[in-house]
N, CA, C and O atoms as a CHARMM CRD file, in Angstrom:
* protein
*
  328
    1    1 MET  N      0.85000  -1.14800   0.00000 PROA 1      0.00000
    2    1 MET  CA     0.00000   0.00000   0.00000 PROA 1      0.00000
    3    1 MET  C      0.90800   1.22600   0.00000 PROA 1      0.00000
    4    1 MET  O      1.87100   1.28000   0.76500 PROA 1      0.00000
    5    2 LYS  N      0.61400   2.20300  -0.84300 PROA 2      0.00000
    6    2 LYS  CA     1.40000   3.43500  -0.92500 PROA 2      0.00000
    7    2 LYS  C      0.75900   4.50100  -0.04500 PROA 2      0.00000
    8    2 LYS  O     -0.45300   4.71500  -0.08800 PROA 2      0.00000
    9    3 ILE  N      1.59500   5.16900   0.75900 PROA 3      0.00000
   10    3 ILE  CA     1.12200   6.26600   1.59600 PROA 3      0.00000
   11    3 ILE  C      2.03400   7.46000   1.37100 PROA 3      0.00000
   12    3 ILE  O      3.18100   7.27800   0.96400 PROA 3      0.00000
   13    4 PRO  N      1.56300   8.67100   1.62200 PROA 4      0.00000
   14    4 PRO  CA     2.40000   9.84900   1.41800 PROA 4      0.00000
   15    4 PRO  C      3.57000   9.86700   2.39500 PROA 4      0.00000
   16    4 PRO  O      3.41000   9.57900   3.58100 PROA 4      0.00000
   17    5 ALA  N      4.75000  10.20900   1.87900 PROA 5      0.00000
   18    5 ALA  CA     5.92700  10.38400   2.73100 PROA 5      0.00000
   19    5 ALA  C      6.02500  11.86600   3.06300 PROA 5      0.00000
   20    5 ALA  O      6.10300  12.70400   2.16500 PROA 5      0.00000
   21    6 LEU  N      6.02000  12.19000   4.35800 PROA 6      0.00000
   22    6 LEU  CA     6.02000  13.57700   4.80400 PROA 6      0.00000
   23    6 LEU  C      7.35300  13.92000   5.45700 PROA 6      0.00000
   24    6 LEU  O      7.97600  13.07000   6.09300 PROA 6      0.00000
   25    7 ASP  N      7.78900  15.17800   5.29600 PROA 7      0.00000
   26    7 ASP  CA     8.99200  15.63700   5.98800 PROA 7      0.00000
   27    7 ASP  C      8.61300  16.20000   7.35700 PROA 7      0.00000
   28    7 ASP  O      7.46600  16.06900   7.78100 PROA 7      0.00000
   29    8 LYS  N      9.57900  16.83600   8.06100 PROA 8      0.00000
   30    8 LYS  CA     9.32800  17.35300   9.41200 PROA 8      0.00000
   31    8 LYS  C      8.24300  18.42000   9.44500 PROA 8      0.00000
   32    8 LYS  O      7.54800  18.56600  10.45100 PROA 8      0.00000
   33    9 ASN  N      8.09300  19.16500   8.36000 PROA 9      0.00000
   34    9 ASN  CA     7.10700  20.24300   8.30700 PROA 9      0.00000
   35    9 ASN  C      5.72200  19.75600   7.88700 PROA 9      0.00000
   36    9 ASN  O      4.77300  20.54000   7.84800 PROA 9      0.00000
   37   10 GLY  N      5.60400  18.48200   7.57900 PROA 10     0.00000
   38   10 GLY  CA     4.31000  17.94400   7.18100 PROA 10     0.00000
   39   10 GLY  C      4.02300  18.10000   5.69600 PROA 10     0.00000
   40   10 GLY  O      2.88000  17.94500   5.26600 PROA 10     0.00000
   41   11 VAL  N      5.05500  18.40800   4.90400 PROA 11     0.00000
   42   11 VAL  CA     4.88700  18.58300   3.46400 PROA 11     0.00000
   43   11 VAL  C      5.20900  17.25800   2.77800 PROA 11     0.00000
   44   11 VAL  O      6.21100  16.61300   3.08700 PROA 11     0.00000
   45   12 GLN  N      4.35200  16.86600   1.85100 PROA 12     0.00000
   46   12 GLN  CA     4.56600  15.60900   1.14300 PROA 12     0.00000
   47   12 GLN  C      5.70700  15.77000   0.15300 PROA 12     0.00000
   48   12 GLN  O      5.73700  16.71800  -0.63200 PROA 12     0.00000
   49   13 HSD  N      6.65800  14.82200   0.19900 PROA 13     0.00000
   50   13 HSD  CA     7.77300  14.87200  -0.74100 PROA 13     0.00000
   51   13 HSD  C      7.89900  13.58800  -1.53800 PROA 13     0.00000
   52   13 HSD  O      8.90600  13.38400  -2.21600 PROA 13     0.00000
   53   14 GLY  N      6.91700  12.72900  -1.47300 PROA 14     0.00000
   54   14 GLY  CA     6.93700  11.49300  -2.24400 PROA 14     0.00000
   55   14 GLY  C      5.98000  10.48200  -1.64600 PROA 14     0.00000
   56   14 GLY  O      5.09200  10.81100  -0.85900 PROA 14     0.00000
   57   15 TRP  N      6.19300   9.23700  -2.04900 PROA 15     0.00000
   58   15 TRP  CA     5.34800   8.14500  -1.57700 PROA 15     0.00000
   59   15 TRP  C      6.23300   7.06700  -0.98700 PROA 15     0.00000
   60   15 TRP  O      7.36800   6.88600  -1.42800 PROA 15     0.00000
   61   16 LYS  N      5.72600   6.34500   0.00700 PROA 16     0.00000
   62   16 LYS  CA     6.45400   5.21100   0.54800 PROA 16     0.00000
   63   16 LYS  C      5.49300   4.04100   0.68800 PROA 16     0.00000
   64   16 LYS  O      4.28000   4.21500   0.80200 PROA 16     0.00000
   65   17 THR  N      6.06300   2.85600   0.67700 PROA 17     0.00000
   66   17 THR  CA     5.26700   1.64700   0.78200 PROA 17     0.00000
   67   17 THR  C      5.13600   1.27100   2.25100 PROA 17     0.00000
   68   17 THR  O      6.12500   1.26800   2.98500 PROA 17     0.00000
   69   18 ALA  N      3.93900   0.95900   2.67500 PROA 18     0.00000
   70   18 ALA  CA     3.70100   0.57000   4.06300 PROA 18     0.00000
   71   18 ALA  C      2.74700  -0.61300   4.09000 PROA 18     0.00000
   72   18 ALA  O      1.87900  -0.76100   3.23000 PROA 18     0.00000
   73   19 HSD  N      2.92900  -1.43200   5.08500 PROA 19     0.00000
   74   19 HSD  CA     2.01400  -2.54600   5.30200 PROA 19     0.00000
   75   19 HSD  C      1.01300  -2.12900   6.36300 PROA 19     0.00000
   76   19 HSD  O      1.26300  -1.20200   7.13300 PROA 19     0.00000
   77   20 ARG  N     -0.10300  -2.80400   6.40300 PROA 20     0.00000
   78   20 ARG  CA    -1.17600  -2.38900   7.30600 PROA 20     0.00000
   79   20 ARG  C     -0.73600  -2.36000   8.76900 PROA 20     0.00000
   80   20 ARG  O     -1.19700  -1.50900   9.53000 PROA 20     0.00000
   81   21 ASN  N      0.12500  -3.25300   9.16500 PROA 21     0.00000
   82   21 ASN  CA     0.49700  -3.30500  10.56900 PROA 21     0.00000
   83   21 ASN  C      1.56900  -2.27800  10.93300 PROA 21     0.00000
   84   21 ASN  O      1.98700  -2.23000  12.09000 PROA 21     0.00000
   85   22 GLU  N      2.02400  -1.46300   9.99800 PROA 22     0.00000
   86   22 GLU  CA     3.04800  -0.46400  10.27900 PROA 22     0.00000
   87   22 GLU  C      2.47900   0.93900  10.44400 PROA 22     0.00000
   88   22 GLU  O      3.24300   1.89800  10.55200 PROA 22     0.00000
   89   23 TRP  N      1.17000   1.08200  10.46600 PROA 23     0.00000
   90   23 TRP  CA     0.58200   2.41000  10.63800 PROA 23     0.00000
   91   23 TRP  C      0.86200   2.90500  12.04100 PROA 23     0.00000
   92   23 TRP  O      0.81000   2.13500  13.00100 PROA 23     0.00000
   93   24 GLN  N      1.15700   4.18000  12.16200 PROA 24     0.00000
   94   24 GLN  CA     1.38900   4.77400  13.47200 PROA 24     0.00000
   95   24 GLN  C      0.22200   5.68800  13.80600 PROA 24     0.00000
   96   24 GLN  O     -0.07800   6.62600  13.06700 PROA 24     0.00000
   97   25 LEU  N     -0.42700   5.41100  14.91400 PROA 25     0.00000
   98   25 LEU  CA    -1.53400   6.24000  15.36100 PROA 25     0.00000
   99   25 LEU  C     -1.02700   7.09900  16.50800 PROA 25     0.00000
  100   25 LEU  O     -0.57600   6.58100  17.52900 PROA 25     0.00000
  101   26 GLU  N     -1.10000   8.40300  16.33800 PROA 26     0.00000
  102   26 GLU  CA    -0.51700   9.31300  17.31400 PROA 26     0.00000
  103   26 GLU  C     -1.58900   9.90400  18.22000 PROA 26     0.00000
  104   26 GLU  O     -2.66300  10.29200  17.76000 PROA 26     0.00000
  105   27 ASN  N     -1.28900   9.96700  19.49500 PROA 27     0.00000
  106   27 ASN  CA    -2.08100  10.66000  20.50500 PROA 27     0.00000
  107   27 ASN  C     -3.51100  10.14100  20.64400 PROA 27     0.00000
  108   27 ASN  O     -4.38000  10.88400  21.10100 PROA 27     0.00000
  109   28 LEU  N     -3.78100   8.91800  20.27300 PROA 28     0.00000
  110   28 LEU  CA    -5.13300   8.39500  20.46000 PROA 28     0.00000
  111   28 LEU  C     -5.41300   8.14500  21.93300 PROA 28     0.00000
  112   28 LEU  O     -6.55600   8.25700  22.37700 PROA 28     0.00000
  113   29 GLY  N     -4.37100   7.80600  22.69800 PROA 29     0.00000
  114   29 GLY  CA    -4.56100   7.58900  24.12300 PROA 29     0.00000
  115   29 GLY  C     -4.88500   8.87400  24.85100 PROA 29     0.00000
  116   29 GLY  O     -5.63700   8.86400  25.82600 PROA 29     0.00000
  117   30 VAL  N     -4.32600   9.98200  24.38800 PROA 30     0.00000
  118   30 VAL  CA    -4.55100  11.26800  25.03800 PROA 30     0.00000
  119   30 VAL  C     -5.87000  11.87000  24.58200 PROA 30     0.00000
  120   30 VAL  O     -6.70200  12.25400  25.40300 PROA 30     0.00000
  121   31 LYS  N     -6.05700  11.95100  23.27500 PROA 31     0.00000
  122   31 LYS  CA    -7.24900  12.59700  22.72300 PROA 31     0.00000
  123   31 LYS  C     -8.46500  11.68600  22.75600 PROA 31     0.00000
  124   31 LYS  O     -9.58400  12.13800  22.99900 PROA 31     0.00000
  125   32 GLY  N     -8.24500  10.42400  22.51600 PROA 32     0.00000
  126   32 GLY  CA    -9.36300   9.50200  22.36500 PROA 32     0.00000
  127   32 GLY  C     -9.89600   9.58400  20.94200 PROA 32     0.00000
  128   32 GLY  O     -9.50100  10.46100  20.17400 PROA 32     0.00000
  129   33 ILE  N    -10.76600   8.69700  20.60400 PROA 33     0.00000
  130   33 ILE  CA   -11.33400   8.65100  19.26000 PROA 33     0.00000
  131   33 ILE  C    -12.65700   9.39100  19.26900 PROA 33     0.00000
  132   33 ILE  O    -13.49400   9.15900  20.14100 PROA 33     0.00000
  133   34 ASP  N    -12.84800  10.27000  18.31600 PROA 34     0.00000
  134   34 ASP  CA   -14.09100  11.03000  18.22100 PROA 34     0.00000
  135   34 ASP  C    -15.17600  10.12900  17.63900 PROA 34     0.00000
  136   34 ASP  O    -15.18300   9.85300  16.43900 PROA 34     0.00000
  137   35 ARG  N    -16.06900   9.68500  18.46900 PROA 35     0.00000
  138   35 ARG  CA   -17.11200   8.76000  18.03200 PROA 35     0.00000
  139   35 ARG  C    -18.43900   9.45500  17.78700 PROA 35     0.00000
  140   35 ARG  O    -19.44500   8.79800  17.51900 PROA 35     0.00000
  141   36 ILE  N    -18.45200  10.76900  17.87700 PROA 36     0.00000
  142   36 ILE  CA   -19.68200  11.52100  17.63900 PROA 36     0.00000
  143   36 ILE  C    -19.82000  11.73700  16.14100 PROA 36     0.00000
  144   36 ILE  O    -18.94600  12.32700  15.50700 PROA 36     0.00000
  145   37 SER  N    -20.92000  11.25700  15.58000 PROA 37     0.00000
  146   37 SER  CA   -21.10000  11.41000  14.14000 PROA 37     0.00000
  147   37 SER  C    -21.51200  12.83900  13.82800 PROA 37     0.00000
  148   37 SER  O    -22.31200  13.45000  14.53600 PROA 37     0.00000
  149   38 SER  N    -20.95600  13.33600  12.77400 PROA 38     0.00000
  150   38 SER  CA   -21.26400  14.69600  12.35000 PROA 38     0.00000
  151   38 SER  C    -22.60800  14.69900  11.63200 PROA 38     0.00000
  152   38 SER  O    -22.83500  13.88600  10.73700 PROA 38     0.00000
  153   39 SER  N    -23.49100  15.60000  12.01500 PROA 39     0.00000
  154   39 SER  CA   -24.81000  15.64900  11.39000 PROA 39     0.00000
  155   39 SER  C    -24.73600  16.22000   9.97600 PROA 39     0.00000
  156   39 SER  O    -25.66700  16.04200   9.19100 PROA 39     0.00000
  157   40 SER  N    -23.64000  16.90200   9.64300 PROA 40     0.00000
  158   40 SER  CA   -23.52200  17.48800   8.31100 PROA 40     0.00000
  159   40 SER  C    -23.32700  16.41700   7.24100 PROA 40     0.00000
  160   40 SER  O    -23.61500  16.66300   6.07000 PROA 40     0.00000
  161   41 LYS  N    -22.84500  15.23900   7.62000 PROA 41     0.00000
  162   41 LYS  CA   -22.60900  14.17700   6.64800 PROA 41     0.00000
  163   41 LYS  C    -23.82900  13.28600   6.45500 PROA 41     0.00000
  164   41 LYS  O    -23.83600  12.43200   5.56800 PROA 41     0.00000
  165   42 GLU  N    -24.84800  13.47200   7.26300 PROA 42     0.00000
  166   42 GLU  CA   -26.03100  12.63000   7.15900 PROA 42     0.00000
  167   42 GLU  C    -26.89600  13.07600   5.98700 PROA 42     0.00000
  168   42 GLU  O    -27.07600  14.27100   5.75200 PROA 42     0.00000
  169   43 LEU  N    -27.42700  12.10400   5.25700 PROA 43     0.00000
  170   43 LEU  CA   -28.30000  12.38400   4.11800 PROA 43     0.00000
  171   43 LEU  C    -29.70800  11.90600   4.44600 PROA 43     0.00000
  172   43 LEU  O    -29.89600  10.79800   4.94800 PROA 43     0.00000
  173   44 VAL  N    -30.67600  12.73300   4.16300 PROA 44     0.00000
  174   44 VAL  CA   -32.07500  12.34100   4.32600 PROA 44     0.00000
  175   44 VAL  C    -32.53700  11.82500   2.96900 PROA 44     0.00000
  176   44 VAL  O    -32.73600  12.59700   2.03100 PROA 44     0.00000
  177   45 LEU  N    -32.70300  10.51100   2.88100 PROA 45     0.00000
  178   45 LEU  CA   -32.98100   9.89500   1.58800 PROA 45     0.00000
  179   45 LEU  C    -34.42300  10.06600   1.13700 PROA 45     0.00000
  180   45 LEU  O    -34.70500   9.97000  -0.05800 PROA 45     0.00000
  181   46 ASN  N    -35.33300  10.31300   2.05200 PROA 46     0.00000
  182   46 ASN  CA   -36.73100  10.43400   1.65400 PROA 46     0.00000
  183   46 ASN  C    -37.18100  11.88500   1.56500 PROA 46     0.00000
  184   46 ASN  O    -38.37800  12.16700   1.62000 PROA 46     0.00000
  185   47 SER  N    -36.23500  12.80600   1.43000 PROA 47     0.00000
  186   47 SER  CA   -36.61000  14.21000   1.27700 PROA 47     0.00000
  187   47 SER  C    -37.07400  14.45900  -0.15900 PROA 47     0.00000
  188   47 SER  O    -36.76200  13.68400  -1.06300 PROA 47     0.00000
  189   48 ALA  N    -37.80700  15.52900  -0.35700 PROA 48     0.00000
  190   48 ALA  CA   -38.33000  15.85400  -1.68700 PROA 48     0.00000
  191   48 ALA  C    -37.18900  16.09900  -2.66900 PROA 48     0.00000
  192   48 ALA  O    -37.28300  15.74300  -3.84300 PROA 48     0.00000
  193   49 GLU  N    -36.11600  16.70800  -2.18000 PROA 49     0.00000
  194   49 GLU  CA   -34.96800  17.00100  -3.03600 PROA 49     0.00000
  195   49 GLU  C    -34.33000  15.71700  -3.56600 PROA 49     0.00000
  196   49 GLU  O    -34.00900  15.61400  -4.75000 PROA 49     0.00000
  197   50 MET  N    -34.15000  14.74000  -2.67500 PROA 50     0.00000
  198   50 MET  CA   -33.52000  13.48100  -3.07400 PROA 50     0.00000
  199   50 MET  C    -34.43300  12.68600  -4.01000 PROA 50     0.00000
  200   50 MET  O    -33.95000  12.02200  -4.92800 PROA 50     0.00000
  201   51 ILE  N    -35.73600  12.75000  -3.78700 PROA 51     0.00000
  202   51 ILE  CA   -36.67500  12.03900  -4.66100 PROA 51     0.00000
  203   51 ILE  C    -36.63700  12.63900  -6.06200 PROA 51     0.00000
  204   51 ILE  O    -36.64000  11.90500  -7.05000 PROA 51     0.00000
  205   52 LYS  N    -36.60100  13.97500  -6.15300 PROA 52     0.00000
  206   52 LYS  CA   -36.50500  14.62900  -7.46300 PROA 52     0.00000
  207   52 LYS  C    -35.20700  14.25300  -8.16000 PROA 52     0.00000
  208   52 LYS  O    -35.19600  13.99700  -9.36400 PROA 52     0.00000
  209   53 LYS  N    -34.11500  14.21900  -7.40400 PROA 53     0.00000
  210   53 LYS  CA   -32.81300  13.86800  -7.97400 PROA 53     0.00000
  211   53 LYS  C    -32.83400  12.43700  -8.50900 PROA 53     0.00000
  212   53 LYS  O    -32.31700  12.16800  -9.59300 PROA 53     0.00000
  213   54 GLN  N    -33.43400  11.51800  -7.74600 PROA 54     0.00000
  214   54 GLN  CA   -33.51600  10.13300  -8.18200 PROA 54     0.00000
  215   54 GLN  C    -34.37000  10.00100  -9.43900 PROA 54     0.00000
  216   54 GLN  O    -34.01200   9.26000 -10.35400 PROA 54     0.00000
  217   55 GLN  N    -35.49900  10.71500  -9.49200 PROA 55     0.00000
  218   55 GLN  CA   -36.35900  10.66100 -10.66900 PROA 55     0.00000
  219   55 GLN  C    -35.63700  11.20800 -11.89400 PROA 55     0.00000
  220   55 GLN  O    -35.76600  10.65500 -12.98600 PROA 55     0.00000
  221   56 LEU  N    -34.88100  12.28400 -11.72500 PROA 56     0.00000
  222   56 LEU  CA   -34.12000  12.85900 -12.82900 PROA 56     0.00000
  223   56 LEU  C    -33.07000  11.87700 -13.33300 PROA 56     0.00000
  224   56 LEU  O    -32.88600  11.72400 -14.54000 PROA 56     0.00000
  225   57 GLN  N    -32.38100  11.21100 -12.40600 PROA 57     0.00000
  226   57 GLN  CA   -31.37600  10.23200 -12.80000 PROA 57     0.00000
  227   57 GLN  C    -32.01000   9.04200 -13.50800 PROA 57     0.00000
  228   57 GLN  O    -31.44000   8.52000 -14.46700 PROA 57     0.00000
  229   58 MET  N    -33.17700   8.60700 -13.05200 PROA 58     0.00000
  230   58 MET  CA   -33.87000   7.49900 -13.71300 PROA 58     0.00000
  231   58 MET  C    -34.30800   7.89400 -15.11800 PROA 58     0.00000
  232   58 MET  O    -34.20800   7.09200 -16.04700 PROA 58     0.00000
  233   59 ARG  N    -34.79500   9.13000 -15.28100 PROA 59     0.00000
  234   59 ARG  CA   -35.21000   9.61000 -16.59400 PROA 59     0.00000
  235   59 ARG  C    -34.00300   9.66200 -17.53900 PROA 59     0.00000
  236   59 ARG  O    -34.09100   9.22600 -18.68700 PROA 59     0.00000
  237   60 ASN  N    -32.88100  10.19300 -17.05300 PROA 60     0.00000
  238   60 ASN  CA   -31.67300  10.25400 -17.87800 PROA 60     0.00000
  239   60 ASN  C    -31.20500   8.85600 -18.25400 PROA 60     0.00000
  240   60 ASN  O    -30.81400   8.61800 -19.39700 PROA 60     0.00000
  241   61 PHE  N    -31.24300   7.92600 -17.30000 PROA 61     0.00000
  242   61 PHE  CA   -30.84100   6.55500 -17.57100 PROA 61     0.00000
  243   61 PHE  C    -31.72800   5.93000 -18.64000 PROA 61     0.00000
  244   61 PHE  O    -31.23300   5.26800 -19.55200 PROA 61     0.00000
  245   62 SER  N    -33.04100   6.13900 -18.53000 PROA 62     0.00000
  246   62 SER  CA   -33.97400   5.56700 -19.50600 PROA 62     0.00000
  247   62 SER  C    -33.73200   6.13000 -20.90000 PROA 62     0.00000
  248   62 SER  O    -33.80100   5.39200 -21.88300 PROA 62     0.00000
  249   63 GLN  N    -33.45000   7.42600 -20.99800 PROA 63     0.00000
  250   63 GLN  CA   -33.17800   8.03700 -22.29900 PROA 63     0.00000
  251   63 GLN  C    -31.89900   7.47500 -22.90600 PROA 63     0.00000
  252   63 GLN  O    -31.86000   7.16800 -24.09800 PROA 63     0.00000
  253   64 ILE  N    -30.86700   7.34200 -22.10700 PROA 64     0.00000
  254   64 ILE  CA   -29.60000   6.79600 -22.60700 PROA 64     0.00000
  255   64 ILE  C    -29.78700   5.34500 -23.02300 PROA 64     0.00000
  256   64 ILE  O    -29.24400   4.91200 -24.04000 PROA 64     0.00000
  257   65 LYS  N    -30.55500   4.59100 -22.24000 PROA 65     0.00000
  258   65 LYS  CA   -30.82100   3.18800 -22.55700 PROA 65     0.00000
  259   65 LYS  C    -31.54800   3.07000 -23.89000 PROA 65     0.00000
  260   65 LYS  O    -31.18300   2.24000 -24.72300 PROA 65     0.00000
  261   66 GLN  N    -32.57900   3.89800 -24.10100 PROA 66     0.00000
  262   66 GLN  CA   -33.32900   3.85800 -25.35400 PROA 66     0.00000
  263   66 GLN  C    -32.43400   4.20200 -26.54200 PROA 66     0.00000
  264   66 GLN  O    -32.51000   3.55300 -27.58500 PROA 66     0.00000
  265   67 SER  N    -31.58900   5.21600 -26.38800 PROA 67     0.00000
  266   67 SER  CA   -30.71100   5.59600 -27.50000 PROA 67     0.00000
  267   67 SER  C    -29.71500   4.48700 -27.81200 PROA 67     0.00000
  268   67 SER  O    -29.39600   4.25500 -28.97800 PROA 67     0.00000
  269   68 MET  N    -29.21600   3.79600 -26.77900 PROA 68     0.00000
  270   68 MET  CA   -28.28800   2.68800 -27.01800 PROA 68     0.00000
  271   68 MET  C    -28.98600   1.53000 -27.71900 PROA 68     0.00000
  272   68 MET  O    -28.42300   0.92000 -28.62700 PROA 68     0.00000
  273   69 ILE  N    -30.20900   1.22900 -27.29800 PROA 69     0.00000
  274   69 ILE  CA   -30.95800   0.13300 -27.92400 PROA 69     0.00000
  275   69 ILE  C    -31.24800   0.46200 -29.38100 PROA 69     0.00000
  276   69 ILE  O    -31.11900  -0.40500 -30.24500 PROA 69     0.00000
  277   70 GLN  N    -31.63900   1.70900 -29.67000 PROA 70     0.00000
  278   70 GLN  CA   -31.91900   2.10900 -31.04800 PROA 70     0.00000
  279   70 GLN  C    -30.66700   2.02500 -31.90600 PROA 70     0.00000
  280   70 GLN  O    -30.73800   1.56800 -33.04600 PROA 70     0.00000
  281   71 SER  N    -29.52000   2.45500 -31.38500 PROA 71     0.00000
  282   71 SER  CA   -28.29000   2.39500 -32.18000 PROA 71     0.00000
  283   71 SER  C    -27.87900   0.94800 -32.42900 PROA 71     0.00000
  284   71 SER  O    -27.37300   0.62900 -33.50400 PROA 71     0.00000
  285   72 GLU  N    -28.09100   0.05300 -31.43600 PROA 72     0.00000
  286   72 GLU  CA   -27.77700  -1.35900 -31.64100 PROA 72     0.00000
  287   72 GLU  C    -28.69400  -1.97000 -32.69100 PROA 72     0.00000
  288   72 GLU  O    -28.24900  -2.78900 -33.49500 PROA 72     0.00000
  289   73 GLN  N    -29.97200  -1.58300 -32.69900 PROA 73     0.00000
  290   73 GLN  CA   -30.89800  -2.10600 -33.69200 PROA 73     0.00000
  291   73 GLN  C    -30.51300  -1.62500 -35.08500 PROA 73     0.00000
  292   73 GLN  O    -30.62900  -2.38300 -36.04800 PROA 73     0.00000
  293   74 LYS  N    -30.05400  -0.37500 -35.21200 PROA 74     0.00000
  294   74 LYS  CA   -29.61400   0.13600 -36.50900 PROA 74     0.00000
  295   74 LYS  C    -28.40700  -0.64300 -37.00800 PROA 74     0.00000
  296   74 LYS  O    -28.30000  -0.93200 -38.20000 PROA 74     0.00000
  297   75 VAL  N    -27.49700  -0.98600 -36.10000 PROA 75     0.00000
  298   75 VAL  CA   -26.31800  -1.76400 -36.48900 PROA 75     0.00000
  299   75 VAL  C    -26.74200  -3.15000 -36.94400 PROA 75     0.00000
  300   75 VAL  O    -26.21300  -3.65800 -37.93200 PROA 75     0.00000
  301   76 LYS  N    -27.69500  -3.78200 -36.23800 PROA 76     0.00000
  302   76 LYS  CA   -28.16300  -5.11300 -36.62300 PROA 76     0.00000
  303   76 LYS  C    -28.82700  -5.07500 -37.99200 PROA 76     0.00000
  304   76 LYS  O    -28.61500  -5.97200 -38.80700 PROA 76     0.00000
  305   77 ILE  N    -29.62600  -4.04800 -38.25300 PROA 77     0.00000
  306   77 ILE  CA   -30.28700  -3.91500 -39.55600 PROA 77     0.00000
  307   77 ILE  C    -29.24000  -3.72300 -40.64000 PROA 77     0.00000
  308   77 ILE  O    -29.36000  -4.29500 -41.72400 PROA 77     0.00000
  309   78 GLY  N    -28.22000  -2.92900 -40.36400 PROA 78     0.00000
  310   78 GLY  CA   -27.14900  -2.70200 -41.33400 PROA 78     0.00000
  311   78 GLY  C    -26.39700  -3.97900 -41.63900 PROA 78     0.00000
  312   78 GLY  O    -25.98800  -4.18900 -42.78100 PROA 78     0.00000
  313   79 ILE  N    -26.20500  -4.83700 -40.65200 PROA 79     0.00000
  314   79 ILE  CA   -25.49500  -6.09900 -40.86600 PROA 79     0.00000
  315   79 ILE  C    -26.35100  -7.03900 -41.70200 PROA 79     0.00000
  316   79 ILE  O    -25.81400  -7.73900 -42.56100 PROA 79     0.00000
  317   80 ARG  N    -27.65700  -7.08200 -41.48400 PROA 80     0.00000
  318   80 ARG  CA   -28.54300  -7.95500 -42.25000 PROA 80     0.00000
  319   80 ARG  C    -28.58500  -7.53200 -43.71900 PROA 80     0.00000
  320   80 ARG  O    -28.55300  -8.37200 -44.61800 PROA 80     0.00000
  321   81 LEU  N    -28.65700  -6.22500 -43.94700 PROA 81     0.00000
  322   81 LEU  CA   -28.75700  -5.75200 -45.32200 PROA 81     0.00000
  323   81 LEU  C    -27.42400  -5.85700 -46.04700 PROA 81     0.00000
  324   81 LEU  O    -27.39100  -6.04400 -47.26300 PROA 81     0.00000
  325   82 GLY  N    -26.33600  -5.73700 -45.31500 PROA 82     0.00000
  326   82 GLY  CA   -25.01000  -5.70800 -45.92200 PROA 82     0.00000
  327   82 GLY  C    -24.56400  -7.04600 -46.26100 PROA 82     0.00000
  328   82 GLY  O    -23.46300  -7.21500 -46.78400 PROA 82     0.00000
């Protein structure tokens, strides 16, 4: 696994290879792990905005699907006639 190689100032100057068991976790004993989930990252999936977005994506998908099917049918017709 490649991870960024940092100098003393915290600036990346390349990449180094590390194995999973070589990760260094700093100050977890002092600070502890923040287990409080941020509400800003939560998505409300049944909101009106998300439903509209999903419907728009489904409509776009259906249009692209129809155009692909039509182009494949044109190619098949061209092969039969040719």
